[in-house]
Amino acid sequence: MGDHNVLMMRQADAATAPLAGRPPTRLEMAKAETERVLGRRAAQRLAAFDDGGLYIRAGEWRRFLAWLIDFVVYLLGVAVGIVAVSLVRVTSGLSDEAVTVCALALLVVVPVLYGLFFSGGRALGGVLTGTQLVRVKDGGRIGLKACWAMLIRTLFMPLLLLVVIAGAFEGTGGQGPAGSPARASIDRAATRRLHAAGIR
């Protein structure tokens, strides 16, 4: 049996096999080839950017761990800021109202400043977990929107998580926080291997 026939059989047996009577899509064929090269788990996470480029999504646990690391960095930044404000208050006699305003401002300022290190989609969480946040449009860098992305990750994601948990207890279901549809978290190493195999 020729290599072409073997490949066609693998495509037909893929987890996302096409419905009977229609030819396989480009993504379905790519998933079959990805399973052959990288394995079934990677193939299940294969996805396409809006411009058609292929990538491997980061797994749910790695995405959560990256978020958790960034959230801890955020909390540490806020704590350091509060200590600094308290020291200034002692030395300069700031009012309680001014200290409260400064503390509340830190909740927004810290993630925005941390986002400056996030323009390439790899803050500390991404570096430690091997993930990268990229634009869904074309897989490019987040760029100037990184500050906004970090603000969403640190302030709004915990609120969304609480809503999802509450929905699960109330029986309304719910899915984990998937983040903004404008961005996707990729598995950098698996995506590099995918592209090195010529699957783009």
mmCIF file of C-alpha atoms in Angstrom:
data_model
loop_
_atom_site.group_PDB
_atom_site.id
_atom_site.type_symbol
_atom_site.label_atom_id
_atom_site.label_comp_id
_atom_site.label_asym_id
_atom_site.label_seq_id
_atom_site.Cartn_x
_atom_site.Cartn_y
_atom_site.Cartn_z
ATOM 1 C CA MET A 1 0.000 0.000 0.000
ATOM 2 C CA GLY A 2 1.464 3.347 -1.048
ATOM 3 C CA ASP A 3 2.321 6.185 1.287
ATOM 4 C CA HIS A 4 -0.479 8.260 -0.219
ATOM 5 C CA ASN A 5 -3.081 5.600 0.642
ATOM 6 C CA VAL A 6 -1.721 5.247 4.190
ATOM 7 C CA LEU A 7 -2.001 8.992 4.710
ATOM 8 C CA MET A 8 -5.573 9.005 3.401
ATOM 9 C CA MET A 9 -6.514 6.209 5.825
ATOM 10 C CA ARG A 10 -5.001 8.124 8.739
ATOM 11 C CA GLN A 11 -6.951 11.183 7.729
ATOM 12 C CA ALA A 12 -10.152 9.189 7.677
ATOM 13 C CA ASP A 13 -9.434 7.748 11.126
ATOM 14 C CA ALA A 14 -8.586 11.102 12.725
ATOM 15 C CA ALA A 15 -10.582 12.233 15.744
ATOM 16 C CA THR A 16 -12.117 14.958 13.653
ATOM 17 C CA ALA A 17 -12.913 12.751 10.697
ATOM 18 C CA PRO A 18 -15.147 14.430 8.118
ATOM 19 C CA LEU A 19 -18.763 13.517 7.822
ATOM 20 C CA ALA A 20 -19.571 10.886 5.233
ATOM 21 C CA GLY A 21 -20.072 12.346 1.791
ATOM 22 C CA ARG A 22 -17.812 15.402 2.084
ATOM 23 C CA PRO A 23 -14.080 15.778 1.552
ATOM 24 C CA PRO A 24 -11.858 16.513 4.558
ATOM 25 C CA THR A 25 -11.145 20.144 5.325
ATOM 26 C CA ARG A 26 -7.619 21.560 5.407
ATOM 27 C CA LEU A 27 -7.689 21.596 9.223
ATOM 28 C CA GLU A 28 -8.854 17.979 9.390
ATOM 29 C CA MET A 29 -6.046 16.880 7.089
ATOM 30 C CA ALA A 30 -3.558 18.912 9.141
ATOM 31 C CA LYS A 31 -4.812 17.268 12.352
ATOM 32 C CA ALA A 32 -4.241 13.819 10.861
ATOM 33 C CA GLU A 33 -0.696 14.753 9.866
ATOM 34 C CA THR A 34 -0.079 16.414 13.259
ATOM 35 C CA GLU A 35 -1.175 13.236 15.037
ATOM 36 C CA ARG A 36 1.357 11.273 12.995
ATOM 37 C CA VAL A 37 4.179 13.713 13.765
ATOM 38 C CA LEU A 38 3.410 15.020 17.279
ATOM 39 C CA GLY A 39 0.877 12.578 18.685
ATOM 40 C CA ARG A 40 -2.833 12.548 19.397
ATOM 41 C CA ARG A 41 -2.796 15.013 22.312
ATOM 42 C CA ALA A 42 -1.073 17.691 20.258
ATOM 43 C CA ALA A 43 -3.375 17.026 17.304
ATOM 44 C CA GLN A 44 -6.413 17.595 19.515
ATOM 45 C CA ARG A 45 -5.075 21.070 20.326
ATOM 46 C CA LEU A 46 -4.335 22.048 16.730
ATOM 47 C CA ALA A 47 -6.059 25.261 15.715
ATOM 48 C CA ALA A 48 -5.852 27.922 13.025
ATOM 49 C CA PHE A 49 -5.406 31.670 13.220
ATOM 50 C CA ASP A 50 -7.812 33.867 11.303
ATOM 51 C CA ASP A 51 -5.277 34.145 8.476
ATOM 52 C CA GLY A 52 -5.076 30.340 8.170
ATOM 53 C CA GLY A 53 -1.767 29.763 9.970
ATOM 54 C CA LEU A 54 -1.714 26.690 12.194
ATOM 55 C CA TYR A 55 -0.627 26.454 15.825
ATOM 56 C CA ILE A 56 -0.909 24.218 18.879
ATOM 57 C CA ARG A 57 -3.030 25.671 21.676
ATOM 58 C CA ALA A 58 -1.556 25.568 25.145
ATOM 59 C CA GLY A 59 -3.251 23.011 27.385
ATOM 60 C CA GLU A 60 -5.790 24.169 29.947
ATOM 61 C CA TRP A 61 -3.563 23.478 32.957
ATOM 62 C CA ARG A 62 -0.616 25.341 31.460
ATOM 63 C CA ARG A 63 -2.834 28.307 30.613
ATOM 64 C CA PHE A 64 -4.171 28.318 34.161
ATOM 65 C CA LEU A 65 -0.686 28.030 35.654
ATOM 66 C CA ALA A 66 0.584 30.907 33.481
ATOM 67 C CA TRP A 67 -2.338 33.032 34.651
ATOM 68 C CA LEU A 68 -1.780 32.031 38.283
ATOM 69 C CA ILE A 69 1.900 32.999 38.144
ATOM 70 C CA ASP A 70 1.050 36.375 36.603
ATOM 71 C CA PHE A 71 -1.682 36.893 39.197
ATOM 72 C CA VAL A 72 0.761 36.174 42.056
ATOM 73 C CA VAL A 73 3.235 38.656 40.530
ATOM 74 C CA TYR A 74 0.378 41.172 40.380
ATOM 75 C CA LEU A 75 -0.494 40.621 44.048
ATOM 76 C CA LEU A 76 3.151 40.975 45.052
ATOM 77 C CA GLY A 77 3.373 44.203 43.063
ATOM 78 C CA VAL A 78 0.292 45.589 44.792
ATOM 79 C CA ALA A 79 1.691 44.562 48.198
ATOM 80 C CA VAL A 80 5.012 46.286 47.489
ATOM 81 C CA GLY A 81 3.113 49.376 46.341
ATOM 82 C CA ILE A 82 1.022 49.471 49.509
ATOM 83 C CA VAL A 83 4.149 49.165 51.657
ATOM 84 C CA ALA A 84 5.729 52.039 49.704
ATOM 85 C CA VAL A 85 2.608 54.201 50.131
ATOM 86 C CA SER A 86 2.563 53.412 53.851
ATOM 87 C CA LEU A 87 6.197 54.482 54.194
ATOM 88 C CA VAL A 88 5.478 57.725 52.343
ATOM 89 C CA ARG A 89 2.515 58.313 54.623
ATOM 90 C CA VAL A 90 4.705 57.970 57.723
ATOM 91 C CA THR A 91 7.359 60.352 56.403
ATOM 92 C CA SER A 92 5.136 62.943 54.701
ATOM 93 C CA GLY A 93 1.916 62.749 56.686
ATOM 94 C CA LEU A 94 -0.483 61.747 53.896
ATOM 95 C CA SER A 95 -4.141 61.682 54.879
ATOM 96 C CA ASP A 96 -6.064 58.424 55.198
ATOM 97 C CA GLU A 97 -8.124 59.388 52.130
ATOM 98 C CA ALA A 98 -4.980 59.880 50.025
ATOM 99 C CA VAL A 99 -3.616 56.525 51.149
ATOM 100 C CA THR A 100 -6.906 54.820 50.237
ATOM 101 C CA VAL A 101 -6.937 56.434 46.786
ATOM 102 C CA CYS A 102 -3.326 55.386 46.189
ATOM 103 C CA ALA A 103 -4.052 51.815 47.292
ATOM 104 C CA LEU A 104 -7.059 51.584 44.952
ATOM 105 C CA ALA A 105 -5.040 53.085 42.097
ATOM 106 C CA LEU A 106 -2.412 50.393 42.581
ATOM 107 C CA LEU A 107 -5.003 47.748 41.660
ATOM 108 C CA VAL A 108 -5.087 49.220 38.142
ATOM 109 C CA VAL A 109 -1.610 50.701 37.803
ATOM 110 C CA VAL A 110 0.316 47.539 38.726
ATOM 111 C CA PRO A 111 -1.160 45.300 35.979
ATOM 112 C CA VAL A 112 -0.748 48.087 33.421
ATOM 113 C CA LEU A 113 2.940 48.441 34.323
ATOM 114 C CA TYR A 114 3.389 44.659 34.373
ATOM 115 C CA GLY A 115 1.766 44.581 30.948
ATOM 116 C CA LEU A 116 4.719 46.535 29.568
ATOM 117 C CA PHE A 117 6.713 43.297 29.909
ATOM 118 C CA PHE A 118 3.884 41.436 28.168
ATOM 119 C CA SER A 119 4.100 43.029 24.701
ATOM 120 C CA GLY A 120 5.628 39.859 23.271
ATOM 121 C CA GLY A 121 2.910 37.788 24.975
ATOM 122 C CA ARG A 122 5.364 36.332 27.490
ATOM 123 C CA ALA A 123 5.301 37.719 30.983
ATOM 124 C CA LEU A 124 6.761 35.575 33.763
ATOM 125 C CA GLY A 125 3.838 33.134 33.598
ATOM 126 C CA GLY A 126 4.378 32.469 29.905
ATOM 127 C CA VAL A 127 8.146 32.097 30.295
ATOM 128 C CA LEU A 128 7.811 29.536 33.111
ATOM 129 C CA THR A 129 5.078 27.498 31.392
ATOM 130 C CA GLY A 130 6.357 27.631 27.802
ATOM 131 C CA THR A 131 3.263 29.436 26.568
ATOM 132 C CA GLN A 132 2.767 32.673 24.683
ATOM 133 C CA LEU A 133 -0.255 34.885 24.203
ATOM 134 C CA VAL A 134 -0.608 35.952 20.565
ATOM 135 C CA ARG A 135 -3.171 37.637 18.346
ATOM 136 C CA VAL A 136 -5.805 35.273 16.955
ATOM 137 C CA LYS A 137 -5.816 37.372 13.795
ATOM 138 C CA ASP A 138 -2.373 36.293 12.602
ATOM 139 C CA GLY A 139 -0.349 34.882 15.507
ATOM 140 C CA GLY A 140 1.563 38.148 15.880
ATOM 141 C CA ARG A 141 2.759 39.917 19.003
ATOM 142 C CA ILE A 142 0.192 41.606 21.232
ATOM 143 C CA GLY A 143 2.121 44.868 21.125
ATOM 144 C CA LEU A 144 0.666 47.999 22.701
ATOM 145 C CA LYS A 145 -2.501 46.197 23.801
ATOM 146 C CA ALA A 146 -0.435 44.143 26.257
ATOM 147 C CA CYS A 147 -1.210 46.498 29.146
ATOM 148 C CA TRP A 148 -4.945 46.070 28.556
ATOM 149 C CA ALA A 149 -4.530 42.293 28.202
ATOM 150 C CA MET A 150 -2.705 42.103 31.545
ATOM 151 C CA LEU A 151 -5.349 44.255 33.210
ATOM 152 C CA ILE A 152 -8.017 41.830 31.999
ATOM 153 C CA ARG A 153 -6.003 38.798 33.134
ATOM 154 C CA THR A 154 -5.421 40.113 36.642
ATOM 155 C CA LEU A 155 -8.633 41.973 37.466
ATOM 156 C CA PHE A 156 -11.448 40.491 35.394
ATOM 157 C CA MET A 157 -10.448 36.829 35.079
ATOM 158 C CA PRO A 158 -10.897 36.113 38.823
ATOM 159 C CA LEU A 159 -14.376 37.640 38.612
ATOM 160 C CA LEU A 160 -15.184 35.523 35.568
ATOM 161 C CA LEU A 161 -13.907 32.430 37.364
ATOM 162 C CA LEU A 162 -16.229 33.140 40.307
ATOM 163 C CA VAL A 163 -19.171 33.506 37.910
ATOM 164 C CA VAL A 164 -18.304 30.187 36.246
ATOM 165 C CA ILE A 165 -18.030 28.409 39.620
ATOM 166 C CA ALA A 166 -21.327 29.907 40.772
ATOM 167 C CA GLY A 167 -22.958 28.817 37.510
ATOM 168 C CA ALA A 168 -21.659 25.270 37.984
ATOM 169 C CA PHE A 169 -23.160 25.059 41.499
ATOM 170 C CA GLU A 170 -26.464 26.439 40.236
ATOM 171 C CA GLY A 171 -26.587 23.842 37.477
ATOM 172 C CA THR A 172 -26.329 26.365 34.644
ATOM 173 C CA GLY A 173 -23.069 24.860 33.491
ATOM 174 C CA GLY A 174 -20.136 26.974 32.548
ATOM 175 C CA GLN A 175 -16.788 26.803 30.913
ATOM 176 C CA GLY A 176 -13.414 27.844 32.176
ATOM 177 C CA PRO A 177 -12.187 31.347 31.524
ATOM 178 C CA ALA A 178 -11.097 31.268 27.917
ATOM 179 C CA GLY A 179 -9.842 34.833 27.739
ATOM 180 C CA SER A 180 -10.374 37.325 25.004
ATOM 181 C CA PRO A 181 -11.309 35.962 21.539
ATOM 182 C CA ALA A 182 -8.772 38.453 20.145
ATOM 183 C CA ARG A 183 -5.916 36.461 21.711
ATOM 184 C CA ALA A 184 -4.864 32.826 21.965
ATOM 185 C CA SER A 185 -2.356 31.049 24.182
ATOM 186 C CA ILE A 186 -0.013 28.840 22.165
ATOM 187 C CA ASP A 187 2.288 26.010 23.173
ATOM 188 C CA ARG A 188 5.564 27.456 21.885
ATOM 189 C CA ALA A 189 7.600 24.240 21.734
ATOM 190 C CA ALA A 190 4.835 22.164 20.101
ATOM 191 C CA THR A 191 4.081 24.941 17.609
ATOM 192 C CA ARG A 192 7.765 25.141 16.659
ATOM 193 C CA ARG A 193 7.841 21.379 16.097
ATOM 194 C CA LEU A 194 4.658 21.635 14.057
ATOM 195 C CA HIS A 195 6.157 24.263 11.765
ATOM 196 C CA ALA A 196 9.486 22.416 11.561
ATOM 197 C CA ALA A 197 7.526 19.415 10.239
ATOM 198 C CA GLY A 198 6.183 21.626 7.466
ATOM 199 C CA ILE A 199 2.642 21.818 8.866
ATOM 200 C CA ARG A 200 1.761 25.480 8.671
#
